[in-house]
Short mmCIF file of C-alpha atoms and ligand atoms in Angstrom, two decimals:
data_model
loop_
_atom_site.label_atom_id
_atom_site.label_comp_id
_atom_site.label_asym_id
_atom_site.label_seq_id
_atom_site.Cartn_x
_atom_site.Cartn_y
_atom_site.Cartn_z
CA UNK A 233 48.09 -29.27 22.06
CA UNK A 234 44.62 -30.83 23.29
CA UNK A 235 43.33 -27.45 24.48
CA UNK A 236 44.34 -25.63 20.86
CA UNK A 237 42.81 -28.30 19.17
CA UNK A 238 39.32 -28.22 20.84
CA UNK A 239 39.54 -24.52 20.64
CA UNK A 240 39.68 -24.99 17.32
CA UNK A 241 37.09 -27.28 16.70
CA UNK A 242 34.57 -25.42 18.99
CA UNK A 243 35.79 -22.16 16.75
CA UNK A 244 34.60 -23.94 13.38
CA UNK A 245 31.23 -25.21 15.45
CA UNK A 246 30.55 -21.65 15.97
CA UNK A 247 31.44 -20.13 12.96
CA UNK A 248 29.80 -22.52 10.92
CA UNK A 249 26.49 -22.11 12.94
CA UNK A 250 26.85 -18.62 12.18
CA UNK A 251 26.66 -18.57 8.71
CA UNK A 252 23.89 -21.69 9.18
CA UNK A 253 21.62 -18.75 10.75
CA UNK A 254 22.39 -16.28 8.17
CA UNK A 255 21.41 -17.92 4.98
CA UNK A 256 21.24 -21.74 5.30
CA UNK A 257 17.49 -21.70 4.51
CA UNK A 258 18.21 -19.22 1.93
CA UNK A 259 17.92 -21.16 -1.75
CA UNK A 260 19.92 -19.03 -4.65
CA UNK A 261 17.32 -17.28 -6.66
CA UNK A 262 16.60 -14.49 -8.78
CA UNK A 263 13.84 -12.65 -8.24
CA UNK A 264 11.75 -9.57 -10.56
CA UNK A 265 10.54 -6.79 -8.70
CA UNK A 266 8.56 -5.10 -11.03
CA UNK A 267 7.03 -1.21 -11.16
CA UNK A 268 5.25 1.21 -13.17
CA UNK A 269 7.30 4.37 -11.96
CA UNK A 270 10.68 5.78 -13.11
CA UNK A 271 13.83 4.58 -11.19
CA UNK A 272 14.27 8.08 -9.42
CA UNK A 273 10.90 8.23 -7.90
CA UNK A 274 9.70 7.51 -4.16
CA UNK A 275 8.77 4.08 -6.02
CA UNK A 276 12.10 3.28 -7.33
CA UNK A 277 13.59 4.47 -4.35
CA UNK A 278 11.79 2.10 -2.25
CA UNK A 279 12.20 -0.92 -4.48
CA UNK A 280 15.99 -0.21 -3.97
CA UNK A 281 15.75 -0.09 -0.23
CA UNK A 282 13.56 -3.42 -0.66
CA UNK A 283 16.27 -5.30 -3.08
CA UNK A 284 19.09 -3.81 -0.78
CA UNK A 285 17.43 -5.36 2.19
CA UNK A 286 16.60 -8.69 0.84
CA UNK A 287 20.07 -9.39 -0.52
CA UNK A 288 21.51 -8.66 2.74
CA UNK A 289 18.93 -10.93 4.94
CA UNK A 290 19.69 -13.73 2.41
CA UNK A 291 23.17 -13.56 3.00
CA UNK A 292 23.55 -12.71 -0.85
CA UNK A 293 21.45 -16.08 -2.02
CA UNK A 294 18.91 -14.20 -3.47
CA UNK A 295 19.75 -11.78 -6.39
CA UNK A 296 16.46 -9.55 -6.25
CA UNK A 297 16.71 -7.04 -9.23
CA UNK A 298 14.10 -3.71 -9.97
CA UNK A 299 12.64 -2.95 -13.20
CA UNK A 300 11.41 0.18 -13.47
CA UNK A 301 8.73 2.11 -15.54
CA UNK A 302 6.79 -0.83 -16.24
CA UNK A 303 9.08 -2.67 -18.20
CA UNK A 304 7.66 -6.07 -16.96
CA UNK A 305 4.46 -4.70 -17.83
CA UNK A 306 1.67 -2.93 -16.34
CA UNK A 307 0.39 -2.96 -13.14
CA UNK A 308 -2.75 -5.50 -14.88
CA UNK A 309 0.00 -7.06 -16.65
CA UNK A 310 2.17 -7.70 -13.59
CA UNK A 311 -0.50 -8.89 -11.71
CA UNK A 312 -1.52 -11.76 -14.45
CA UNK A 313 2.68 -12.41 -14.58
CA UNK A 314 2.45 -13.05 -10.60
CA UNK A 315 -0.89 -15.13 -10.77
CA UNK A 316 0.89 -17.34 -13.43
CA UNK A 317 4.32 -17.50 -11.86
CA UNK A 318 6.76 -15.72 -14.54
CA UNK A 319 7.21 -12.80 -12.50
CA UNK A 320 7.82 -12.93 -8.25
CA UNK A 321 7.21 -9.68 -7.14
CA UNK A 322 5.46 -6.10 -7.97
CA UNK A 323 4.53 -3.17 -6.61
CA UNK A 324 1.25 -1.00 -8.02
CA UNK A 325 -1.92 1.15 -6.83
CA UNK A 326 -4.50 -0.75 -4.79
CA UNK A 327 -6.87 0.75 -7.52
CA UNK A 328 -5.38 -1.36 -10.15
CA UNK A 329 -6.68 -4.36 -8.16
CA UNK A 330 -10.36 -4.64 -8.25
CA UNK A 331 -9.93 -6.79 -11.68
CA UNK A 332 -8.98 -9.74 -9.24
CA UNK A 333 -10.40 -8.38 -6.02
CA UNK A 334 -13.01 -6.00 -6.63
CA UNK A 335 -13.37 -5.09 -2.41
CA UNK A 336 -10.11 -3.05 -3.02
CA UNK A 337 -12.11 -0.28 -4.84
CA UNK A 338 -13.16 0.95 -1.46
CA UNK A 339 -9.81 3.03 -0.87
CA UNK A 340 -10.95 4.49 -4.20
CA UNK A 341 -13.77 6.26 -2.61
CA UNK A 342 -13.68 10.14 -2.15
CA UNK A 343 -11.99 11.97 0.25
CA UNK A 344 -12.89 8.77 2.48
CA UNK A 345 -9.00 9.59 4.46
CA UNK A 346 -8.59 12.66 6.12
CA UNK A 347 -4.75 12.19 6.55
CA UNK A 348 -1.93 10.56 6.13
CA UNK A 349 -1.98 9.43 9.58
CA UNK A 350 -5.36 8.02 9.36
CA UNK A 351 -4.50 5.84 6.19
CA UNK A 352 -1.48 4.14 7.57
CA UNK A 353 -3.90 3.08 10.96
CA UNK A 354 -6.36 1.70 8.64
CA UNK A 355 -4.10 0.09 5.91
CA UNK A 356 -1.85 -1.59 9.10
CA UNK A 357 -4.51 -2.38 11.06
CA UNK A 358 -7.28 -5.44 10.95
CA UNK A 359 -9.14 -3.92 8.01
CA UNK A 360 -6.02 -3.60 5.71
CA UNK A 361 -4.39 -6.64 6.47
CA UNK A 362 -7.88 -8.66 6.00
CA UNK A 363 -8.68 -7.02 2.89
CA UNK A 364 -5.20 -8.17 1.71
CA UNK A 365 -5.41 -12.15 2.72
CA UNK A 366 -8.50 -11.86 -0.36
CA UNK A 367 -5.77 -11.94 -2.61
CA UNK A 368 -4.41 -15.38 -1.51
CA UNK A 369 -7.13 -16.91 -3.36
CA UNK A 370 -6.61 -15.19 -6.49
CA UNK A 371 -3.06 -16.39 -6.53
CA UNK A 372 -1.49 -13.34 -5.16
CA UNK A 373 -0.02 -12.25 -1.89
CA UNK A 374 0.43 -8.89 0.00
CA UNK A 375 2.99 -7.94 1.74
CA UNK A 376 2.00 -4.52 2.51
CA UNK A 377 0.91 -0.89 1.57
CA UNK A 378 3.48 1.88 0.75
CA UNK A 379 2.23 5.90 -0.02
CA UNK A 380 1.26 6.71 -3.80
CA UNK A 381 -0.13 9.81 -1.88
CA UNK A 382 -2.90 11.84 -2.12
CA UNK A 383 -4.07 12.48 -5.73
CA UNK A 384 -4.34 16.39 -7.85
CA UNK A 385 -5.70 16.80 -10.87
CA UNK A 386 -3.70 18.21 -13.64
CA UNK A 387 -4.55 19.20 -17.48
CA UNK A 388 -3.78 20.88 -20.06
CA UNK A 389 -6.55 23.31 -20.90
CA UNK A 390 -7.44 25.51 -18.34
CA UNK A 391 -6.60 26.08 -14.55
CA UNK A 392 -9.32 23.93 -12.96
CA UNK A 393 -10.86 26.11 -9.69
CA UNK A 394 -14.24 24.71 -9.58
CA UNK A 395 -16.04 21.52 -10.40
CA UNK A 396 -17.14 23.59 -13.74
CA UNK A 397 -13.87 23.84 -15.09
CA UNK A 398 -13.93 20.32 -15.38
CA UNK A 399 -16.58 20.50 -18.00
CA UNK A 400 -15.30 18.60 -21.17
CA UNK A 401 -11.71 17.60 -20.13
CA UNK A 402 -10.77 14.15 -21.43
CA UNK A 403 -9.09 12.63 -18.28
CA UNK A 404 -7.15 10.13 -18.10
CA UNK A 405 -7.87 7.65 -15.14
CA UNK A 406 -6.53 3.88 -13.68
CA UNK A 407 -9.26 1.24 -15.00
CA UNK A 408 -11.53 1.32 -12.01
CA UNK A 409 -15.03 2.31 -12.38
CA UNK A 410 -14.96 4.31 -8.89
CA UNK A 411 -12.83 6.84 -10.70
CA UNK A 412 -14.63 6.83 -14.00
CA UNK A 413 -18.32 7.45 -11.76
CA UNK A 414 -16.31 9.96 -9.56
CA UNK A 415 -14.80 12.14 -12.44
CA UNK A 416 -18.21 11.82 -14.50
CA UNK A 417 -19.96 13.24 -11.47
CA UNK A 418 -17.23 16.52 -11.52
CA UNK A 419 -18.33 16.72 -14.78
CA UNK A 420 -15.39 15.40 -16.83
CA UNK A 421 -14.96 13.29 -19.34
CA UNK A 422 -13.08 9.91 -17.95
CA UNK A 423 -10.74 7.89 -20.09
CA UNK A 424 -9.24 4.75 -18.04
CA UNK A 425 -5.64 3.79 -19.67
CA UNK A 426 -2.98 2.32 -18.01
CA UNK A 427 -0.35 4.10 -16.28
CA UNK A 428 2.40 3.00 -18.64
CA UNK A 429 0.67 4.65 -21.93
CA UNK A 430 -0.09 8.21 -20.15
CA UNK A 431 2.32 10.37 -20.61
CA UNK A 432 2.24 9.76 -24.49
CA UNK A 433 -1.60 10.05 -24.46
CA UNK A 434 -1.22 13.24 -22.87
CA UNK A 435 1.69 14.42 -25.13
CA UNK A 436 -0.04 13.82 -28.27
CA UNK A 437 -3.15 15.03 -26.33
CA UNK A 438 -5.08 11.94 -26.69
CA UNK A 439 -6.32 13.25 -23.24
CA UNK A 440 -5.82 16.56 -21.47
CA UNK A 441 -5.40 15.41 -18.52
CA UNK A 442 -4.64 12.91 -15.31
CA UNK A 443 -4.33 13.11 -11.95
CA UNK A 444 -1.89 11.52 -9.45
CA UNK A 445 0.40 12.51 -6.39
CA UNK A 446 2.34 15.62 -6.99
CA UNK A 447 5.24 13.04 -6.81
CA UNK A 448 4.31 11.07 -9.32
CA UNK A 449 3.40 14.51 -11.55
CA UNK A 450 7.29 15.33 -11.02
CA UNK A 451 9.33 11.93 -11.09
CA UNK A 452 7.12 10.73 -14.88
CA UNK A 453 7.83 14.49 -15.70
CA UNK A 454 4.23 15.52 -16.61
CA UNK A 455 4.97 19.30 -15.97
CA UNK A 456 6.67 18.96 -19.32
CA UNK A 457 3.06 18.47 -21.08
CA UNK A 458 0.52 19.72 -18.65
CA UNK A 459 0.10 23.06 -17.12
CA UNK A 460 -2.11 23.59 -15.19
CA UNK A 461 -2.14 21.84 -11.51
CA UNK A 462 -5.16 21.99 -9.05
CA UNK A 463 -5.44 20.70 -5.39
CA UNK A 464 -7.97 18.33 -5.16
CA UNK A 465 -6.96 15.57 -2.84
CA UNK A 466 -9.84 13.83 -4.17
CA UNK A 467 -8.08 10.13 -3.13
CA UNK A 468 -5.80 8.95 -1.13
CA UNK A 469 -4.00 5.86 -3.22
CA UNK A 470 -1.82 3.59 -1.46
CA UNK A 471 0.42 0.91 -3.69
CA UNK A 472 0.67 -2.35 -2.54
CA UNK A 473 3.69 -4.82 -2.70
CA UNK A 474 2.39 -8.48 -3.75
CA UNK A 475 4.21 -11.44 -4.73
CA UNK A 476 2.90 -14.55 -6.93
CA UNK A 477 1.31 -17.16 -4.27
CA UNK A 478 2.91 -19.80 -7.00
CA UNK A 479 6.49 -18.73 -5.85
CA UNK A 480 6.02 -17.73 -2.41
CA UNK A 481 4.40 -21.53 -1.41
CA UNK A 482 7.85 -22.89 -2.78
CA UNK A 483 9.97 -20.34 -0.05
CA UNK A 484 10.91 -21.68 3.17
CA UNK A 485 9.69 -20.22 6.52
CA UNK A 486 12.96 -18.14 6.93
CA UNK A 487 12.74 -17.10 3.13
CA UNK A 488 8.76 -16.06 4.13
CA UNK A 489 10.58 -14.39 7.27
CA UNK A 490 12.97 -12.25 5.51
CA UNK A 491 9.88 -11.49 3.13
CA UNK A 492 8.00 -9.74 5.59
CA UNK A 493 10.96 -8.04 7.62
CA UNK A 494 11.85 -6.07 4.17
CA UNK A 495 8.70 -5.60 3.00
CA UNK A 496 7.99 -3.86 6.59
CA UNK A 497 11.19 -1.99 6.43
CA UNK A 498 10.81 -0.61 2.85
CA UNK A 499 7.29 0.66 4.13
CA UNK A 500 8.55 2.83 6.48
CA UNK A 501 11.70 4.00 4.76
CA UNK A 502 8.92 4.62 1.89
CA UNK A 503 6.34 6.79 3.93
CA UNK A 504 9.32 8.86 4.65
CA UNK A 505 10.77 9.45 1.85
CA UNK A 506 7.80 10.22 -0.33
CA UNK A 507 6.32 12.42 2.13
CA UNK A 508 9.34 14.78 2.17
CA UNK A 509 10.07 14.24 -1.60
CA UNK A 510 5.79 15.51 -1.72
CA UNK A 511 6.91 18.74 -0.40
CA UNK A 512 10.39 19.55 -2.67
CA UNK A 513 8.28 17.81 -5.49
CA UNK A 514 5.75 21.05 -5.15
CA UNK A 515 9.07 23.37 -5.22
CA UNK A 516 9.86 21.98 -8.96
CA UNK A 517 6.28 21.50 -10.29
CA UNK A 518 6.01 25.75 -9.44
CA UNK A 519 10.16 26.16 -10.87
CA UNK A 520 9.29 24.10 -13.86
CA UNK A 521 5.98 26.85 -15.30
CA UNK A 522 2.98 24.37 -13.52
CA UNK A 523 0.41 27.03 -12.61
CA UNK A 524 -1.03 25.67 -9.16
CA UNK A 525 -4.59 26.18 -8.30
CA UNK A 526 -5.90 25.79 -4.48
CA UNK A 527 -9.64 24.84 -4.30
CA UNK A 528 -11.02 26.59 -1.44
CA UNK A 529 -12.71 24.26 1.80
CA UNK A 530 -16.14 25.13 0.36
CA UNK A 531 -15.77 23.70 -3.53
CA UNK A 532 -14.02 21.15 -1.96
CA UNK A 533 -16.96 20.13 -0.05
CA UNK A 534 -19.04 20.50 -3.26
CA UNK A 535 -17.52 18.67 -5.09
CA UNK A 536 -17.51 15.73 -2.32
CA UNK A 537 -21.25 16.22 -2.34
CA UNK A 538 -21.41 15.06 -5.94
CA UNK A 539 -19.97 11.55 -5.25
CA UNK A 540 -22.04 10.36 -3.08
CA UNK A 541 -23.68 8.59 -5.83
CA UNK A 542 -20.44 6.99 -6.99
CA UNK A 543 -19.98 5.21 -3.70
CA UNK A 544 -23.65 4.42 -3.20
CA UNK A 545 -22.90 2.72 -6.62
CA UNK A 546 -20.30 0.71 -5.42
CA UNK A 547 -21.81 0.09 -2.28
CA UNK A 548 -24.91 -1.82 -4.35
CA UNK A 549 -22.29 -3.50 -6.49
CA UNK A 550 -21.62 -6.08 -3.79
CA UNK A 551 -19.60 -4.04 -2.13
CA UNK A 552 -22.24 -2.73 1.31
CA UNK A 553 -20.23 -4.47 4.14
CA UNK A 554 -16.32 -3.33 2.98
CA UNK A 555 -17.77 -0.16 2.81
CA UNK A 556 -19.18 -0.66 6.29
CA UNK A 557 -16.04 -2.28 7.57
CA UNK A 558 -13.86 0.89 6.33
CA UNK A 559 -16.50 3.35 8.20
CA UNK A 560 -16.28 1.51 11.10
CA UNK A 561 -12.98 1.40 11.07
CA UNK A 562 -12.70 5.45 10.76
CA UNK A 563 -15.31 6.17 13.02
CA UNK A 564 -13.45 3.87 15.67
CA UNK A 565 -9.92 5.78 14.61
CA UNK A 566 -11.43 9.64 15.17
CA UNK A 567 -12.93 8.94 18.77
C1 TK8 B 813 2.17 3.01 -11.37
C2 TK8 B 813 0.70 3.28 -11.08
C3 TK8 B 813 0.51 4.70 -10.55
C4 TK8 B 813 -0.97 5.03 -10.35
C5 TK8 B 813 -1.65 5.33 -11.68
O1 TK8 B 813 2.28 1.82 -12.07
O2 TK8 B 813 -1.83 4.41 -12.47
O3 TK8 B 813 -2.03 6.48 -11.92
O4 TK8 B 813 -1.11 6.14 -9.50
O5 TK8 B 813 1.18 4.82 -9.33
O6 TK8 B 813 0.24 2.34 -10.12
#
């Protein structure tokens, strides 16, 4: 009888210290995740993985929900909602940022990554995980960088071949004045608008074009209103997952824990996935009518040629050492 009974109670010791590890630091909550993107995207897919995850780590406490194609706002509308503390977390384009930390223009500059490869070093490493503690300040904090991808131009007009063709094309760009120097330099016309208002802008043909990650061109379905695609990799645009600072200094250390371990998970389930969904997304832009221009090595290098006073502008602007910092960084990266 003695023996069943301290089995027992040693049973119930365990079992409750069990669940204790699992979620006792865990508060109930319900937490936004907001995005600009449509749910069946590499975005919306990698929100899901991040909501998935962070319900299971909190035993279930936390009920973390996505909202999709900027429903909470846009990505400068999020980012006022996490400062503030009516929204807990986001994710957007770096590019979106320099209203509250103007350093994060440097990813902006042209054809500054090489690679993939090269961009998750720098983005993981010391220089991407400094340049995202600037945000603490503000009232913001990263978690970490996910792909947007490597940015084509696409418009309506004309099939774009050379920096030429760019001549008079109302473009649609994020509101960063890297982009608006860079595309005034090819010779286009720049018009920054936010995400959320672009594919009616370019259906009523408010502009004639945008530009953004042949993933992005196929999950907001802009092959429906644009035809004409061209190559340019001018930028490589990561997005960045950041919560409000408000509601994250109220967590507790296992909460802050759990955080981290999803937001790292959802990074690399994210890489993945939009990667592969890059290549099949270049399959339907061609099955769908886009007309697909490559610009040859040469007007590639051309074209690069012509921003070198858009980052000598930004270096001036207060900007010298991150630009330093990032070179550096690269040089250090291709030895
Ligand atoms: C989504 C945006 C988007 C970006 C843009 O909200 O605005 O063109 O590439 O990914 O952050």
């Amino acid at each position: 009888m003695n023996r069943i009974f301290k089995s027992i109670v040693i049973g119930l010791a365990v079992a409750g210290s069990m669940a204790a590890a699992q979620a006792a630091d865990f508060k109930p909550r319900i937490v936004r995740f907001g995005y600009g993107l449509a749910e069946d995207s590499n975005q919306g897919r990698a929100v899901k993985y991040f909501t998935d995850e962070m319900t299971k780590l909190s035993g279930g406490k936390w009920k973390v929900k996505g909202f999709a194609g900027a429903s909470l706002g846009s990505d400068p509308q999020m980012q006022n909602a996490l400062i503030g503390g009516a929204q807990e977390i986001m994710v957007g384009s770096t590019a979106t940022l320099v209203g509250i930390v103007s350093d994060f223009g440097v990813y902006d500059l042209p054809f500054i990554f090489a690679n993939e490869k090269e961009a998750d070093t720098v983005l993981d490493g010391p220089f991407g995980q400094n340049l995202m503690t600037k945000l603490q300040d503000k009232g913001m904090v990263g978690l970490t960088y996910w792909e947007n991808g490597f940015r084509n131009l696409t418009n309506s007009k004309r099939p774009v071949a050379k920096m030429e063709d760019m001549a008079g094309i109302k473009l649609r760009v994020m509101q960063n004045p890297v982009y608006i120097d860079m595309f005034k330099g090819f010779g286009a016309n720049p018009v920054p608008l936010a995400f959320s208002e672009l594919f009616a802008a370019l259906e009523t043909g408010a502009v004639d074009g945008q530009e953004n990650p042949v993933t992005t061109i196929e999950s907001s379905k802009f092959y429906e209103v644009q035809k004409y695609l061209s190559m340019t990799r001018h930028v490589y645009s990561p997005w960045i997952v950041t919560v409000s600072k408000k509601w994250y200094d109220g967590l507790s250390a296992d909460e802050k824990k759990a955080l981290q371990q999803a937001a790292i998970a959802s990074r690399d389930f994210e890489r993945k996935d939009s990667r592969a969904a890059s290549t099949k997304a270049m399959e339907v832009l061609k099955q769908k009518g886009m007309q697909i221009t490559t610009l040859s090595d040469a007007e590639l290098t051309r074209m690069r040629g012509t921003t070198t006073a858009a980052v000598d502008k930004f270096a001036a602007d207060g900007h010298a050492q991150v630009v330093k910092d990032l070179q550096a960084e690269l040089a250090k990266i291709r030895k």
